[in-house]
Short mmCIF file of C-alpha atoms in Angstrom, two decimals:
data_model
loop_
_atom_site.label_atom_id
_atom_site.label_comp_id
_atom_site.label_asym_id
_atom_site.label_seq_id
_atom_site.Cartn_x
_atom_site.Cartn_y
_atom_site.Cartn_z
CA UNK P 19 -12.41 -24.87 -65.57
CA UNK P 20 -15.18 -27.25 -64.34
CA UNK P 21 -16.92 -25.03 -62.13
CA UNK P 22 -16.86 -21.92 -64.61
CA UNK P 23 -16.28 -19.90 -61.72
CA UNK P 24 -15.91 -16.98 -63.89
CA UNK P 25 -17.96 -14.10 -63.75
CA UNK P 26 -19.13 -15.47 -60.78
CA UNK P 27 -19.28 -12.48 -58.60
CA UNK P 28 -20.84 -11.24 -54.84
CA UNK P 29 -22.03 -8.10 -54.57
CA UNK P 30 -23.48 -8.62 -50.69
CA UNK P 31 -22.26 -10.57 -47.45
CA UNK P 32 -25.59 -12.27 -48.17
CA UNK P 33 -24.37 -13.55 -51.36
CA UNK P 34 -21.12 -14.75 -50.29
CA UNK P 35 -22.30 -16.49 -46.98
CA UNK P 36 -25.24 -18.16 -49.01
CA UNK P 37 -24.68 -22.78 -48.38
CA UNK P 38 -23.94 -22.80 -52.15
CA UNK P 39 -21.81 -19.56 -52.81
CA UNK P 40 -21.11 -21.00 -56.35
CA UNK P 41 -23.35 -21.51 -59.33
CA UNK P 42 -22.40 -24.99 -60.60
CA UNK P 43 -22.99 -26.06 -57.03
CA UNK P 44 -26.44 -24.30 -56.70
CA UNK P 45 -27.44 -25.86 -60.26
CA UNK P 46 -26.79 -29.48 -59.19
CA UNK P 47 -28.86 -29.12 -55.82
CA UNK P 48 -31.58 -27.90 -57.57
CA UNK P 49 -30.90 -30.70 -60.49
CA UNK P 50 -30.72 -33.32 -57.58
CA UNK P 51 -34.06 -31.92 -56.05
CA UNK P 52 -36.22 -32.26 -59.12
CA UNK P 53 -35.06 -35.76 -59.87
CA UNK P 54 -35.94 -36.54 -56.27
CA UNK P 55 -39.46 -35.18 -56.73
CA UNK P 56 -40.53 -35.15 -60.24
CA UNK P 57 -38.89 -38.05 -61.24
CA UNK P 58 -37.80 -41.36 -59.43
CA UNK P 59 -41.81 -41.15 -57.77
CA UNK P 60 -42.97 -42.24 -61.19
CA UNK P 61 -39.97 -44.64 -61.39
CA UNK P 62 -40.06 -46.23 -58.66
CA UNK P 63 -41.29 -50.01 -57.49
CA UNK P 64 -41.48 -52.11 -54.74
CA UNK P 65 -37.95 -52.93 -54.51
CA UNK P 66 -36.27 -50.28 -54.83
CA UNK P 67 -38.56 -48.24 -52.26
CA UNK P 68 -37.89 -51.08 -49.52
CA UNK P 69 -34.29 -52.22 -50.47
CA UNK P 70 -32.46 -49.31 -51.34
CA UNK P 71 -34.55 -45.59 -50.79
CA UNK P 72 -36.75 -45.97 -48.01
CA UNK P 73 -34.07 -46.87 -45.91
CA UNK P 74 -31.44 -43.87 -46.85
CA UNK P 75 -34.14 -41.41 -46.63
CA UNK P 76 -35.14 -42.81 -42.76
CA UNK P 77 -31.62 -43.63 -41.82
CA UNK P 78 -30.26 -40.03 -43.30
CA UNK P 79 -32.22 -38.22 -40.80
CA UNK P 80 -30.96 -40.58 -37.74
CA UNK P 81 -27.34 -39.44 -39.05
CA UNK P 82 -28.34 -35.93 -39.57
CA UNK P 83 -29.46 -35.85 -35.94
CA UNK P 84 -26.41 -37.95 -34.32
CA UNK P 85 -23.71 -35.90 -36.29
CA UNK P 86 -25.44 -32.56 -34.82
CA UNK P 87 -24.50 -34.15 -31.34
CA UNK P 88 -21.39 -36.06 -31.82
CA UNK P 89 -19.83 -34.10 -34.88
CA UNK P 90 -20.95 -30.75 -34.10
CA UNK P 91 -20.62 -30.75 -30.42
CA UNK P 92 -18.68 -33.28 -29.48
CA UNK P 93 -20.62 -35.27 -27.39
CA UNK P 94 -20.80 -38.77 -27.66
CA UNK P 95 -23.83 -40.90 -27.50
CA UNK P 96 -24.39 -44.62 -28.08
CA UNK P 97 -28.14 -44.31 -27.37
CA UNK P 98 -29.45 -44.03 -31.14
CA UNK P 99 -31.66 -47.35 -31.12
CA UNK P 100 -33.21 -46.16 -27.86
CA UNK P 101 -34.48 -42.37 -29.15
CA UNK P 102 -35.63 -43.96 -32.27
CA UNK P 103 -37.52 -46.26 -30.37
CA UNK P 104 -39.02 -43.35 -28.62
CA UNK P 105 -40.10 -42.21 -31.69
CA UNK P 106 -41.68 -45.09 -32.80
CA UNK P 107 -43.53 -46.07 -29.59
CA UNK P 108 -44.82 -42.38 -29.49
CA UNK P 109 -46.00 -42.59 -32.84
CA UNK P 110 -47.48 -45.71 -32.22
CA UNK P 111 -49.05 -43.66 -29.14
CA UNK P 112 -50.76 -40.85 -31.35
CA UNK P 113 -51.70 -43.18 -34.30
CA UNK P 114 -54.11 -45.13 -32.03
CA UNK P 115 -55.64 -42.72 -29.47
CA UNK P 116 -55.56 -39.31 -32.30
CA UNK P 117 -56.97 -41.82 -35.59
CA UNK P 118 -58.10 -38.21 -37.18
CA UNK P 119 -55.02 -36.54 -36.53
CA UNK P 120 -52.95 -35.82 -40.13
CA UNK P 121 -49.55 -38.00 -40.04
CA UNK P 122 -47.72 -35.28 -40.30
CA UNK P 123 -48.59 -34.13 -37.01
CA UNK P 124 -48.12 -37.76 -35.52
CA UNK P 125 -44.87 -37.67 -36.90
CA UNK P 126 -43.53 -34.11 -35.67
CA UNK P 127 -45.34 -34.88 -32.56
CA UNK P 128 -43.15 -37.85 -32.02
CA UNK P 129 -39.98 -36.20 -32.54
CA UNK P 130 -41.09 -33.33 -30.12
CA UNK P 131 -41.79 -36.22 -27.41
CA UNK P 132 -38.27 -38.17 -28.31
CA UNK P 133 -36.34 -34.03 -27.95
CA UNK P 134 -37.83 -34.09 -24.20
CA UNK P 135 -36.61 -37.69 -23.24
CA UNK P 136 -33.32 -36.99 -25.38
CA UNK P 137 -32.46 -33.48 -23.23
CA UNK P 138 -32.94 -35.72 -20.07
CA UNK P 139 -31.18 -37.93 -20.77
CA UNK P 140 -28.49 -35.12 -22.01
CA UNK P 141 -28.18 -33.83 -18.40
CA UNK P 142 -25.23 -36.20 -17.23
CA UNK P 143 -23.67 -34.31 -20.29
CA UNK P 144 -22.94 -31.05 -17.73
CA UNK P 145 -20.95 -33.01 -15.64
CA UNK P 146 -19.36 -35.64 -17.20
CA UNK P 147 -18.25 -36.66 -21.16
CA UNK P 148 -16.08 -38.74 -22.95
CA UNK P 149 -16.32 -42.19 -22.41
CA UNK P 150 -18.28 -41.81 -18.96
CA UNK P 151 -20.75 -39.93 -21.53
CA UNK P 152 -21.00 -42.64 -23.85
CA UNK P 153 -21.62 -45.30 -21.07
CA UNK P 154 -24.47 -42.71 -19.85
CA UNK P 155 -26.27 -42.67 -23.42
CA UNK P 156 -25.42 -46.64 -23.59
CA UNK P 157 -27.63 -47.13 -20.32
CA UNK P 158 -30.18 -44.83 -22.15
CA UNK P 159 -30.40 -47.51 -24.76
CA UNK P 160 -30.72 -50.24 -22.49
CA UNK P 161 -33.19 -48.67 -20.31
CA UNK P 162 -35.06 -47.25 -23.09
CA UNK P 163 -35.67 -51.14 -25.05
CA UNK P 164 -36.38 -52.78 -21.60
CA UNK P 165 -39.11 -50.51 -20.58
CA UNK P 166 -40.55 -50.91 -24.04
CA UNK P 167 -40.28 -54.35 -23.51
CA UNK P 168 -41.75 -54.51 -19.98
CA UNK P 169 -44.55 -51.83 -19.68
CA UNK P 170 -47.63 -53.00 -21.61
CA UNK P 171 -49.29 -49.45 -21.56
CA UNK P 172 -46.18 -48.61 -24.64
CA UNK P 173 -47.71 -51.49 -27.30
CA UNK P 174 -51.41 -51.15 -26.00
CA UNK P 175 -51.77 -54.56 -24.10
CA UNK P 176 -51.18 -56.85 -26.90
CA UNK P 177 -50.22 -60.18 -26.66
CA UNK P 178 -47.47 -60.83 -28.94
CA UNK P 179 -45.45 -57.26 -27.42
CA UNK P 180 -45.17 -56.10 -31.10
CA UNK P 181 -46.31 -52.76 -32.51
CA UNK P 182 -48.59 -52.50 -35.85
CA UNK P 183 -49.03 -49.04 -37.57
CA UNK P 184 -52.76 -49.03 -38.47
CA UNK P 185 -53.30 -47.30 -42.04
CA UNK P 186 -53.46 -43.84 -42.25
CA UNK P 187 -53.57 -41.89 -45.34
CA UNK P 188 -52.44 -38.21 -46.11
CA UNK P 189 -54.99 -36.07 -48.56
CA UNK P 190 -56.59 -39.42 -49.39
CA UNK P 191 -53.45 -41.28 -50.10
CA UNK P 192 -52.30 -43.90 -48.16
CA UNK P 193 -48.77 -44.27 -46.67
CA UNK P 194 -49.26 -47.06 -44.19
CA UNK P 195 -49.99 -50.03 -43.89
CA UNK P 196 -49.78 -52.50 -46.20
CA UNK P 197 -52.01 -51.31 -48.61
CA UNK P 198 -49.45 -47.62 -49.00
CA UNK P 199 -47.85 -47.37 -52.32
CA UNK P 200 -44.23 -46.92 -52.93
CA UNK P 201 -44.16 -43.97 -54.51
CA UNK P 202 -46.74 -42.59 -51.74
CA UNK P 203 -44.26 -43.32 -48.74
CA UNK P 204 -41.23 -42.80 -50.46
CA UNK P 205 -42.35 -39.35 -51.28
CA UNK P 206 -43.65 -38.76 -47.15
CA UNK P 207 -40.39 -39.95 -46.35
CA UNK P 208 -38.55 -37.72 -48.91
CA UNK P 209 -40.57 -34.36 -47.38
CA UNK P 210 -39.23 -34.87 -44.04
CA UNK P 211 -35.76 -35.64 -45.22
CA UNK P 212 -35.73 -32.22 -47.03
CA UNK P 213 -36.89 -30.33 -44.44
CA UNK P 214 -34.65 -32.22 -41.72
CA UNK P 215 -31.74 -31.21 -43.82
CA UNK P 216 -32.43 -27.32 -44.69
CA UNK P 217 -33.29 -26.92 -40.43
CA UNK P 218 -29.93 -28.86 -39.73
CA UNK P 219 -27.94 -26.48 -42.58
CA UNK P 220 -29.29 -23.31 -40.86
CA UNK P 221 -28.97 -24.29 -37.63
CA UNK P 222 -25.07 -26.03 -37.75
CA UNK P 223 -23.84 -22.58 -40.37
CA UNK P 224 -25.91 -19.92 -37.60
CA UNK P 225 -25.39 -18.46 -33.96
CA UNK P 226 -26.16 -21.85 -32.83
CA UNK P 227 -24.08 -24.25 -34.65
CA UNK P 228 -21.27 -21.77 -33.72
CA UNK P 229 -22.03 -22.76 -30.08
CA UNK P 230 -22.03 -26.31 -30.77
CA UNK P 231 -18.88 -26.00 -32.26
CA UNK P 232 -16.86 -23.60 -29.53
CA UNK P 233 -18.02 -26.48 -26.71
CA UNK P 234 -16.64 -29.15 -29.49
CA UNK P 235 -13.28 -27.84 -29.64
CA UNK P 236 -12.83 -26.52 -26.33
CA UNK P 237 -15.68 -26.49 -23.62
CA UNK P 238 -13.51 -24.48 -20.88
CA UNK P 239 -12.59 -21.86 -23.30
CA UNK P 240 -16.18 -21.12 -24.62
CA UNK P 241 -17.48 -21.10 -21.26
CA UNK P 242 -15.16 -18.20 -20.53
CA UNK P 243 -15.76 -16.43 -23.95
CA UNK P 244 -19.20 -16.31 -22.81
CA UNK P 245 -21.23 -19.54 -24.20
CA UNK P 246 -23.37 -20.92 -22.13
CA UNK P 247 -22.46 -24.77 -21.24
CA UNK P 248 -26.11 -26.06 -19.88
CA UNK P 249 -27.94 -24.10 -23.12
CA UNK P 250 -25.05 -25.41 -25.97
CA UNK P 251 -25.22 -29.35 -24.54
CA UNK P 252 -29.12 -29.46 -23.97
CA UNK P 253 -30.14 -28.01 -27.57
CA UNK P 254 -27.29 -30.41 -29.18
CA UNK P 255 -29.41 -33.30 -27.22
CA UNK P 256 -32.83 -31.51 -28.37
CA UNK P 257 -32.40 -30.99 -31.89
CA UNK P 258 -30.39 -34.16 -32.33
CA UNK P 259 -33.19 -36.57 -30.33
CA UNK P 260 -35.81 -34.97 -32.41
CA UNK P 261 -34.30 -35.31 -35.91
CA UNK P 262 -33.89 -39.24 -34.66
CA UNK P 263 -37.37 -39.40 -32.98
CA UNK P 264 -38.50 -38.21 -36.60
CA UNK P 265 -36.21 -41.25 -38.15
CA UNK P 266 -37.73 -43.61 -35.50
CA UNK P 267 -41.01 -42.93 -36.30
CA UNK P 268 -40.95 -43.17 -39.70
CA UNK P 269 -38.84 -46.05 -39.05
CA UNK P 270 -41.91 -48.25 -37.80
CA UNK P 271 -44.78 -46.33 -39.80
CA UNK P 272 -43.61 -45.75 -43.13
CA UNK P 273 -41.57 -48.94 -43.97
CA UNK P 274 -41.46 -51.83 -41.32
CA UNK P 275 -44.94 -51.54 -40.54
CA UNK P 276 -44.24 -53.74 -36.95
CA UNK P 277 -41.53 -53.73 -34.99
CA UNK P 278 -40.62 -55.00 -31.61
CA UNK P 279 -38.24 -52.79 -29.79
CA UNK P 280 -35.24 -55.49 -28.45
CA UNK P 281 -35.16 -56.07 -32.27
CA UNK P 282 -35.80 -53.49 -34.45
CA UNK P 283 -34.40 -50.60 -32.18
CA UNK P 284 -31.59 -52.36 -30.36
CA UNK P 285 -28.10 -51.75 -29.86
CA UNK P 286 -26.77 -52.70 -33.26
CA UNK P 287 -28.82 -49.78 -34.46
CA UNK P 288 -27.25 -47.58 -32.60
CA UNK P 289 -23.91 -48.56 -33.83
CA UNK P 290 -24.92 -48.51 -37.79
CA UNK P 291 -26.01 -44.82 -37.15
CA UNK P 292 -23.05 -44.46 -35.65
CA UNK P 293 -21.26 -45.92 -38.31
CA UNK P 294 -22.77 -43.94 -40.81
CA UNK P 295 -21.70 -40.59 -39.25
CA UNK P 296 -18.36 -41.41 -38.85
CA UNK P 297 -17.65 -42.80 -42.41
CA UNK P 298 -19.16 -40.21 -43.84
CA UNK P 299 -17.98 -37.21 -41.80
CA UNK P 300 -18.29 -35.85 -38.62
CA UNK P 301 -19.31 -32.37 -38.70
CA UNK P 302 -21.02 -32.70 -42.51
CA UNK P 303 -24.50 -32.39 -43.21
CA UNK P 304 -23.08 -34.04 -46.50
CA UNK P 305 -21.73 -37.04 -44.60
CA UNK P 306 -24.86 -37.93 -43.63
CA UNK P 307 -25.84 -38.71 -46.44
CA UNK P 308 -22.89 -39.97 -47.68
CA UNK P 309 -23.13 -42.58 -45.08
CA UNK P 310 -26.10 -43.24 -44.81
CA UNK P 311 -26.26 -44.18 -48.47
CA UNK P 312 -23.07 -45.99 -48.45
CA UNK P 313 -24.05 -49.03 -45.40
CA UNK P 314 -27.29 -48.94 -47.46
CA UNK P 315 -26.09 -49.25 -50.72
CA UNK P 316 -23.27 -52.15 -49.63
CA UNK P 317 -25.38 -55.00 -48.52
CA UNK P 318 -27.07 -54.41 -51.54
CA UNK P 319 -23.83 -54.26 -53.60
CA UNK P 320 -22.63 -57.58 -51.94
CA UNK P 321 -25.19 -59.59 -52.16
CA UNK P 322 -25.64 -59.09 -55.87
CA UNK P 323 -22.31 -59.42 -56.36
CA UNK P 324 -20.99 -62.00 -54.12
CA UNK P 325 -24.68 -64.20 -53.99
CA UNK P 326 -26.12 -63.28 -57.68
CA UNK P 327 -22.83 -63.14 -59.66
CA UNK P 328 -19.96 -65.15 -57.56
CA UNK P 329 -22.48 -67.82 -56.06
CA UNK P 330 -20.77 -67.33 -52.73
CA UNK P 331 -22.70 -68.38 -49.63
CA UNK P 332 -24.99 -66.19 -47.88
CA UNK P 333 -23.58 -66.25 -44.30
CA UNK P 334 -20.24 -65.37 -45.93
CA UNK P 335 -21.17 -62.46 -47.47
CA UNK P 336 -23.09 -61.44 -44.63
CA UNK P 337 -19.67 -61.62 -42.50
CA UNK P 338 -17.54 -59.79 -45.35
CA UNK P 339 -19.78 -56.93 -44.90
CA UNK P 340 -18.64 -56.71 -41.06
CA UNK P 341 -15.11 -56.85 -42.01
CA UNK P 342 -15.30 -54.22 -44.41
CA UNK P 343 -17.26 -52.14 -42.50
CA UNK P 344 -15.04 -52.34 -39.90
CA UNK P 345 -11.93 -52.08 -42.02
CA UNK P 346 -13.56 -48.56 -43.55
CA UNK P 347 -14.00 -47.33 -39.92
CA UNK P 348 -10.05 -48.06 -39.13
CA UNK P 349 -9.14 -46.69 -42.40
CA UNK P 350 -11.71 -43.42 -41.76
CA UNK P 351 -9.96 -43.02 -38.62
CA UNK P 352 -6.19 -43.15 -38.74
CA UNK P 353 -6.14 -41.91 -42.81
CA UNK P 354 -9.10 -39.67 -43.06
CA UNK P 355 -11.11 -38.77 -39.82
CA UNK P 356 -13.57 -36.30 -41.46
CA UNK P 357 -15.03 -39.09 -43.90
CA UNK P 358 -16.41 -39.32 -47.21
CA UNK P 359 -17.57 -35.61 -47.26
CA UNK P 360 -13.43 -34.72 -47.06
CA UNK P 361 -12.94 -36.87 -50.09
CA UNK P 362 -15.74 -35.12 -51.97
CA UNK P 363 -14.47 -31.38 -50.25
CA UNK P 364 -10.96 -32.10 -51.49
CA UNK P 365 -12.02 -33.89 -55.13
CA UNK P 366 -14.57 -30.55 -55.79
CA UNK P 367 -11.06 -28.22 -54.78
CA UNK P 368 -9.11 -30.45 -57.57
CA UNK P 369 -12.18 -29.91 -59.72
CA UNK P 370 -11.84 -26.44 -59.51
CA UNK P 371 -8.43 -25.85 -60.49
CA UNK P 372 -9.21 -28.39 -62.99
CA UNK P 373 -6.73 -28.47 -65.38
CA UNK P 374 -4.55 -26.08 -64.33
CA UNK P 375 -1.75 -27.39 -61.75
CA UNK P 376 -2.38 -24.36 -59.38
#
């Protein structure tokens, strides 16, 4: 069999409840971890940190932090663009009047600031949800970009309305700016992903995550088995607006550099995070990343493809990745509504019988 699950036995609850009860599983996260560390940093270049990994590490921890709210407790928020943008404009914030202050803690910081706005926001939550909700977290994002937009205090007077991240360095080594290395953000970026993810794991599989999921299926019913409503919704909100404060921030620091909020943080972002969760899964840590790498990866894949190899026009493939983004999200949908990370679930089962028939 594939997974030589043979031999492969528990001897504790601790064993058997561990996120990777099986060895070939545990063997390829670790083999995945040290290519991600001790390899592609001395790989990488210019390109490839700006086109292709920068962007799935940042945008994997937006998803990570929606699909705690919308896939794990079921409440629905179009307000993405507008938390990261809380996360950028507080990072912004901290850069400039803390210049001493360790990135790290600008960072963390940020997300801490984006939880707060995120669990006020959240509050309509106890009373309403559905589509009423997602019109709620939709006004978020509108408020959110126009008071970025409006109040000078949030980009520091300047004329032009735009944000710059000054450079900052971590233990001597830059990471923005345009002077930060690839390998040097990519690796910043990388840290936070990791952690993000191992948090997220423990808290979705724990006491927690359980709550989430009971006000998910069935709010009425959870409320009677004894789960409180207020404490469920408003840590979903939290946890989620943090994780996406942290994406935010990192967002405008690490690899734009400047952003202006009505551009860089408006609705459309909202929607490709949104995207992301639900063709890779709702309710999968996996499918985060799974989506998040696959609306990465395609404009990417169509452009050297349809522009490089075909010769087709830009604008056109610019509008075939619409349709086929929007195609996948029908498909998703009606065929498969728990994403990518239900292919991969069922293809690993398959592997595992692998070749036997039963």
């Amino acid at each position: 069999m594939f997974y030589r699950e043979a031999g492969d036995f528990k001897t504790s609850y601790v064993d058997d409840s561990q996120t990777f009860p099986i060895k070939f599983d545990r063997y390829r996260y670790y083999v995945v971890l040290a290519v991600a560390f001790g390899i592609i940093p001395f790989i990488i270049n210019d390109y490839w940190a700006n086109a292709l990994l920068l962007p799935f590490l940042i945008y994997a921890i937006a998803a990570i932090g929606l699909n705690i709210l919308v896939g794990y407790c079921g409440q629905v928020s179009l307000g993405t663009g507008g938390f990261m943008a809380v996360g950028a404009y507080a990072c912004y914030k901290l850069m400039t009047a803390f210049p001493d202050v360790s990135m790290f803690i600008h960072v963390i910081m940020a997300g801490g600031i984006t939880a707060i706005v995120g669990v006020l926001f959240g509050l309509p939550s106890l009373r309403i949800k559905g589509f009423y909700l997602a019109v709620a977290t939709l006004a978020a994002q509108f408020f959110l970009v126009w008071l970025f937009n409006r109040v000078p205090w949030f980009y520091n007077y300047s004329a032009s309305g735009q944000i710059n991240a000054p450079e900052r360095d971590v233990f001597g080594i830059i990471i923005t700016g345009p002077n930060a290395s690839a390998w040097a953000t990519y690796m910043f970026c990388l840290i936070f992903l990791t952690v993000c993810a191992i948090v997220a794991r423990n808290l979705t599989r724990g006491t927690t995550g359980r709550t989430w999921m009971a006000i998910r299926d069935m709010d009425i019913a959870a409320e009677i088995i004894g789960v409180n409503p207020l404490k469920a919704k408003l840590t979903a909100f939290a946890v989620s607006s943090f994780f996406v404060g942290i994406s935010g921030a990192l967002l405008f620091a690490v690899y734009l550099g400047a952003v202006e909020a009505g551009e860089a943080f408006g609705i459309t972002k909202s929607f490709l995070v949104l995207f992301m969760v639900i063709i890779g899964g709702l309710g999968s840590i996996f499918g985060s990343f799974a989506g998040a790498a696959f609306l990465v990866l395609l404009p990417v894949v169509l452009k050297v493809v349809g522009v490089d190899v075909l010769g087709w026009p830009t604008d056109i493939v610019a509008h075939l990745q619409l349709v086929i983004v929007g195609a996948l999200i029908i498909l998703f949908l009606i065929l498969e509504p728990h994403g990518l990370a239900q292919l991969w679930r069922v293809a690993k089962e398959k592997l595992r019988l692998w070749p036997f028939p039963h």
